[in-house]
Amino acid sequence: MNKQVYVNGKYFDKNDAVVSVFDRGFLFADAVYEVTAVINGFLVDWKAHFSRLKNSLKEINLNFNIQEKEIFSIQKNLIEKNKIKEGLVYIQVTRGVGERDFNFSETQFKPTIVIFTQEKKILNTDRAKEGIKIVTLEEKRWKRRDIKTTQLLASSMGKSEASKIGKDDCWFIENGFITEGSSSNAFIINDNNEVITRELSHNLLGGITRSSLLHFCKKNNMKFRESKFTELEAKNANEAFITSATNFVVPVIEIDGDKVGKGVVGSHVKKFQKLYLNEIQKRLS
Ligand code: PDD
């Protein structure tokens, strides 16, 4: 059976789900989105993702009273209909359909909502077990990276550039400091076994996985610090890793061709992977 997709109040076979070519999401990337992990059919950190979606809508002046219960039940329905055990649910809200016009302030739009699921391995992936190799690239994205918009071309080009030279992903650098990964938050672990990740600002997305991980660190009396770090600090770190809804915790073993630590997955990252999974399992059970 073909997968079902939700568009503006109705479920469609994925081949029949369409939006207008005049949708501002298509024409201007005038849209925000969320990606929530599904494990054993359960949504991970759903409330936090919904709350960030509301905030993204507010930040792009998209005045829309999105309904929490309704969205949750649509997402649960899709997980069931599409029999997703492990994977993700994607939701995108665009400003809606209208004449192509840069100025949106004088028109009343009806937002477009699209929700679909994707089957994807999140646990026990090769990436999680063996780690990934990354390259650093100059930051080319806009200055409000805290808003989860669908303007993802710079990130997409960055990841593709990394892939072309045989690497797995990129970390962006701005004024000498790492901002974050193409679609993940960046972490290092220093000689004092302290976990460091950049403090929140307009420069990076406040990851839900990042926030959960820091919460679990606090709860388990593990040392962490939210502050900027340079490429050199990252290369000299003992260990490094990324977090995101579709990766959870994935080790970084190489940066720009230099090994991080011994160039293999370190014991602290393994500990964080375990800690994260244990805590998530508790929340889901
Ligand atoms: N991306 N930073 C960026 C730029 C991201 O795109 C993401 C997530 C994160 C991590 O956020 P979270 O922990 O809430 O997933 C950080 C998702 C997975 C995506 O675009 O597919």
Coordinates of C-alpha atoms and ligand atoms in Angstrom, one line a residue:
M1 CA 0.0 0.0 0.0
N2 CA 1.2 3.5 -0.8
K3 CA 2.0 5.8 2.1
Q4 CA -0.5 8.4 3.2
V5 CA 0.2 12.1 3.3
Y6 CA -1.8 14.8 5.1
V7 CA -2.5 18.0 3.2
N8 CA -4.9 20.8 4.5
G9 CA -7.4 18.6 6.3
K10 CA -7.3 15.5 4.2
Y11 CA -5.3 12.3 3.8
F12 CA -4.1 11.4 0.4
D13 CA -2.1 8.6 -1.2
K14 CA 1.4 10.0 -1.5
N15 CA 1.2 10.1 -5.3
D16 CA -2.0 12.2 -5.2
A17 CA -0.9 14.8 -2.5
V18 CA -0.3 18.2 -4.1
V19 CA 0.1 21.9 -3.3
S20 CA -0.3 24.9 -5.6
V21 CA 2.6 26.2 -7.6
F22 CA 1.6 29.6 -6.2
D23 CA 2.2 28.4 -2.6
R24 CA 4.6 30.8 -0.9
G25 CA 6.4 27.8 0.5
F26 CA 7.3 26.8 -3.0
L27 CA 8.0 30.4 -4.3
F28 CA 9.8 32.0 -1.4
A29 CA 10.6 29.2 1.1
D30 CA 8.0 31.2 3.2
A31 CA 7.5 28.2 5.5
V32 CA 8.6 26.6 8.7
Y33 CA 8.8 22.9 9.6
E34 CA 9.6 20.3 12.3
V35 CA 11.0 16.9 12.2
T36 CA 10.1 14.6 15.1
A37 CA 11.7 11.1 15.6
V38 CA 9.5 8.0 15.9
I39 CA 10.7 5.1 18.0
N40 CA 8.6 2.0 18.4
G41 CA 5.7 4.0 17.0
F42 CA 6.1 6.8 19.7
L43 CA 6.9 10.4 19.0
V44 CA 10.0 11.6 20.8
D45 CA 9.8 15.0 22.6
W46 CA 6.7 15.9 20.7
K47 CA 5.6 18.8 22.9
A48 CA 9.0 20.5 22.5
H49 CA 8.9 20.2 18.7
F50 CA 5.3 21.6 18.7
S51 CA 6.3 24.5 20.9
R52 CA 9.3 25.3 18.6
L53 CA 7.0 25.2 15.6
K54 CA 4.7 27.7 17.2
N55 CA 7.7 29.9 18.0
S56 CA 8.9 29.6 14.3
L57 CA 5.5 30.7 13.1
K58 CA 5.5 33.7 15.4
E59 CA 9.0 34.7 14.3
I60 CA 8.1 34.8 10.6
N61 CA 4.9 36.7 11.5
L62 CA 2.7 33.9 10.3
N63 CA -0.4 34.5 12.4
F64 CA -1.9 31.0 12.7
N65 CA -3.6 29.4 15.6
I66 CA -2.3 26.0 15.1
Q67 CA -4.1 23.4 17.3
E68 CA -1.9 21.1 19.4
K69 CA -4.4 18.3 19.9
E70 CA -5.4 18.2 16.3
I71 CA -1.8 18.1 15.0
F72 CA -0.8 15.4 17.5
S73 CA -3.7 13.2 16.5
I74 CA -2.9 13.7 12.7
Q75 CA 0.7 12.7 13.3
K76 CA -0.4 9.6 15.4
N77 CA -2.9 8.7 12.7
L78 CA -0.2 8.9 10.0
I79 CA 2.3 6.8 12.1
E80 CA -0.4 4.1 12.4
K81 CA -1.7 4.3 8.8
N82 CA 1.9 4.1 7.4
K83 CA 3.0 1.5 10.0
I84 CA 6.0 3.5 11.1
K85 CA 8.0 1.8 13.9
E86 CA 11.3 3.7 13.5
G87 CA 11.6 6.9 11.5
L88 CA 10.2 10.5 11.5
V89 CA 7.2 12.7 11.1
Y90 CA 7.7 15.9 9.1
I91 CA 5.3 18.8 9.3
Q92 CA 5.5 22.0 7.2
V93 CA 3.4 25.1 7.5
T94 CA 3.6 27.6 4.7
R95 CA 2.0 31.1 4.6
G96 CA -0.3 29.9 1.9
V97 CA -1.2 30.5 -1.7
G98 CA -1.3 34.0 -3.4
E99 CA -0.1 36.1 -6.3
R100 CA 3.7 36.1 -6.4
D101 CA 4.6 39.2 -4.4
F102 CA 7.5 39.8 -2.0
N103 CA 5.3 41.8 0.3
F104 CA 3.0 39.6 2.3
S105 CA 1.8 42.1 4.8
E106 CA -1.2 43.3 2.9
T107 CA -2.8 39.9 2.1
Q108 CA -4.8 37.5 4.2
F109 CA -3.5 34.0 3.6
K110 CA -4.8 30.6 4.4
P111 CA -1.8 28.6 5.6
T112 CA -0.9 25.3 3.9
I113 CA -0.2 22.3 6.2
V114 CA 1.6 19.2 4.9
I115 CA 2.5 16.3 7.2
F116 CA 4.2 13.0 6.1
T117 CA 6.2 10.2 7.6
Q118 CA 9.4 8.6 6.6
E119 CA 10.8 5.2 7.6
K120 CA 14.4 5.6 8.7
K121 CA 16.9 3.9 10.9
I122 CA 17.7 6.1 13.9
L123 CA 19.0 3.6 16.4
N124 CA 22.0 1.2 15.8
T125 CA 23.1 2.9 12.6
D126 CA 26.6 2.6 11.2
R127 CA 27.0 6.3 11.8
A128 CA 26.1 5.9 15.5
K129 CA 28.5 2.9 15.9
E130 CA 31.5 4.1 13.8
G131 CA 31.2 7.8 13.8
I132 CA 31.2 10.4 11.0
K133 CA 33.9 12.5 9.2
I134 CA 33.1 16.2 8.8
V135 CA 34.6 19.2 7.0
T136 CA 34.3 22.8 8.1
L137 CA 32.8 25.3 5.6
E138 CA 32.1 29.0 5.7
E139 CA 28.7 29.9 7.1
K140 CA 26.5 31.1 4.3
R141 CA 23.0 30.9 5.8
W142 CA 20.8 33.8 6.8
K143 CA 21.1 35.4 10.3
R144 CA 18.0 33.9 11.9
R145 CA 19.1 30.3 12.1
D146 CA 17.1 29.9 15.3
I147 CA 13.9 29.8 13.2
K148 CA 13.3 26.5 11.6
T149 CA 12.5 27.6 8.1
T150 CA 12.5 25.6 4.9
Q151 CA 15.3 27.8 3.4
L152 CA 17.8 24.9 3.4
L153 CA 19.8 25.4 0.2
A154 CA 23.0 26.5 1.9
S155 CA 22.8 23.5 4.3
S156 CA 22.0 21.2 1.4
M157 CA 24.9 22.5 -0.7
G158 CA 27.2 22.2 2.3
K159 CA 26.3 18.6 2.9
S160 CA 26.6 17.8 -0.8
E161 CA 30.1 19.4 -0.9
A162 CA 31.1 17.3 2.0
S163 CA 29.8 14.2 0.3
K164 CA 31.7 14.9 -3.0
I165 CA 35.0 14.7 -1.1
G166 CA 34.0 11.5 0.7
K167 CA 33.0 13.1 4.0
D168 CA 29.7 12.6 5.8
D169 CA 28.7 16.2 6.8
C170 CA 29.9 19.7 7.4
W171 CA 30.1 22.1 10.4
F172 CA 29.7 25.8 9.6
I173 CA 32.2 28.4 10.8
E174 CA 31.5 32.1 11.3
N175 CA 34.1 34.6 12.6
G176 CA 36.3 31.7 13.6
F177 CA 33.7 29.9 15.6
I178 CA 31.7 26.8 14.8
T179 CA 28.0 27.6 14.6
E180 CA 26.4 24.1 14.1
G181 CA 26.2 21.3 11.6
S182 CA 24.2 21.3 8.3
S183 CA 21.2 19.8 10.2
S184 CA 22.5 19.1 13.7
N185 CA 24.1 20.8 16.7
A186 CA 27.8 20.4 17.3
F187 CA 29.5 19.3 20.6
I188 CA 33.1 18.7 21.7
I189 CA 34.5 17.1 24.9
N190 CA 37.7 18.6 26.3
D191 CA 40.5 17.3 28.5
N192 CA 38.4 17.9 31.6
N193 CA 35.7 15.6 30.2
E194 CA 33.5 18.7 29.9
V195 CA 30.9 18.8 27.2
I196 CA 30.9 22.0 25.3
T197 CA 28.2 23.2 22.8
R198 CA 27.6 26.7 21.5
E199 CA 25.2 28.9 23.6
L200 CA 21.8 29.7 22.0
S201 CA 21.3 32.8 19.9
H202 CA 20.0 33.8 16.5
N203 CA 23.1 32.1 15.0
L204 CA 22.0 28.5 15.5
L205 CA 18.9 26.3 15.9
G206 CA 18.0 25.5 19.5
G207 CA 17.9 21.7 18.9
I208 CA 15.4 19.7 20.9
T209 CA 17.9 16.8 21.1
R210 CA 20.6 19.3 22.3
S211 CA 18.3 20.6 25.0
S212 CA 17.3 17.0 26.2
L213 CA 21.0 15.9 26.2
L214 CA 22.0 18.9 28.4
H215 CA 19.0 18.2 30.7
F216 CA 20.2 14.6 31.1
C217 CA 23.8 15.8 31.7
K218 CA 22.5 18.0 34.5
K219 CA 20.3 15.3 36.0
N220 CA 23.3 12.9 36.0
N221 CA 25.8 15.4 37.4
M222 CA 27.9 15.5 34.2
K223 CA 30.0 18.5 33.4
F224 CA 28.8 20.7 30.5
R225 CA 29.3 24.3 29.3
E226 CA 27.4 26.3 26.7
S227 CA 30.0 28.5 24.9
K228 CA 31.5 29.1 21.5
F229 CA 34.4 27.0 20.3
T230 CA 36.8 27.3 17.4
E231 CA 37.7 24.9 14.7
L232 CA 41.1 24.4 16.4
E233 CA 39.5 23.6 19.8
A234 CA 37.3 21.1 18.0
K235 CA 40.3 19.5 16.3
N236 CA 42.2 19.4 19.6
A237 CA 39.2 18.0 21.5
N238 CA 39.3 14.5 23.0
E239 CA 35.9 13.6 21.4
A240 CA 33.2 15.3 19.4
F241 CA 29.6 14.5 18.4
I242 CA 26.4 15.9 16.8
T243 CA 22.8 15.7 17.9
S244 CA 19.5 15.9 16.0
A245 CA 16.1 14.3 16.0
T246 CA 17.1 11.9 13.2
N247 CA 20.6 11.1 14.6
F248 CA 20.2 11.3 18.4
V249 CA 23.9 11.2 19.4
V250 CA 26.4 10.5 16.6
P251 CA 30.2 10.6 17.2
V252 CA 32.5 12.8 15.0
I253 CA 35.9 11.1 14.5
E254 CA 37.5 13.4 12.0
I255 CA 37.4 17.1 11.2
D256 CA 39.0 18.5 8.0
G257 CA 41.1 15.3 7.6
D258 CA 42.5 15.5 11.2
K259 CA 41.6 12.8 13.7
V260 CA 39.5 13.9 16.7
G261 CA 41.3 12.3 19.7
K262 CA 42.4 8.9 18.5
G263 CA 40.2 9.0 15.5
V264 CA 37.8 6.3 16.8
V265 CA 34.6 6.5 18.8
G266 CA 35.5 7.6 22.3
S267 CA 34.2 6.3 25.6
H268 CA 32.5 9.5 26.6
V269 CA 30.4 9.7 23.5
K270 CA 29.4 6.1 24.0
K271 CA 28.3 7.0 27.5
F272 CA 26.2 9.9 26.1
Q273 CA 24.6 7.7 23.5
K274 CA 23.6 5.3 26.3
L275 CA 22.5 8.0 28.6
Y276 CA 20.3 9.6 25.9
L277 CA 18.8 6.3 24.8
N278 CA 18.0 5.2 28.4
E279 CA 16.4 8.5 29.2
I280 CA 14.4 8.5 26.0
Q281 CA 13.2 4.9 26.6
K282 CA 12.0 6.0 30.1
R283 CA 10.0 8.8 28.5
L284 CA 8.4 6.5 25.9
S285 CA 7.5 3.6 28.3
Ligands
PDD1 N1 17.3 19.2 11.6 N2 20.5 22.5 13.6 C1 20.0 22.5 12.4 C2 20.4 23.5 11.4 C3 19.0 21.5 12.1 O1 18.5 21.5 10.9 C4 18.7 20.6 13.1 C5 17.6 19.5 12.9 C6 19.3 20.7 14.4 C7 18.9 19.7 15.5 O2 17.7 20.0 16.0 P1 16.8 18.8 16.7 O3 17.6 18.2 17.7 O4 15.6 19.6 17.2 O5 16.4 17.9 15.6 C8 20.2 21.7 14.6 C9 16.3 18.2 11.3 C10 16.5 16.9 11.8 C11 16.0 18.2 9.7 O6 16.0 19.3 9.2 O7 15.8 17.2 9.2

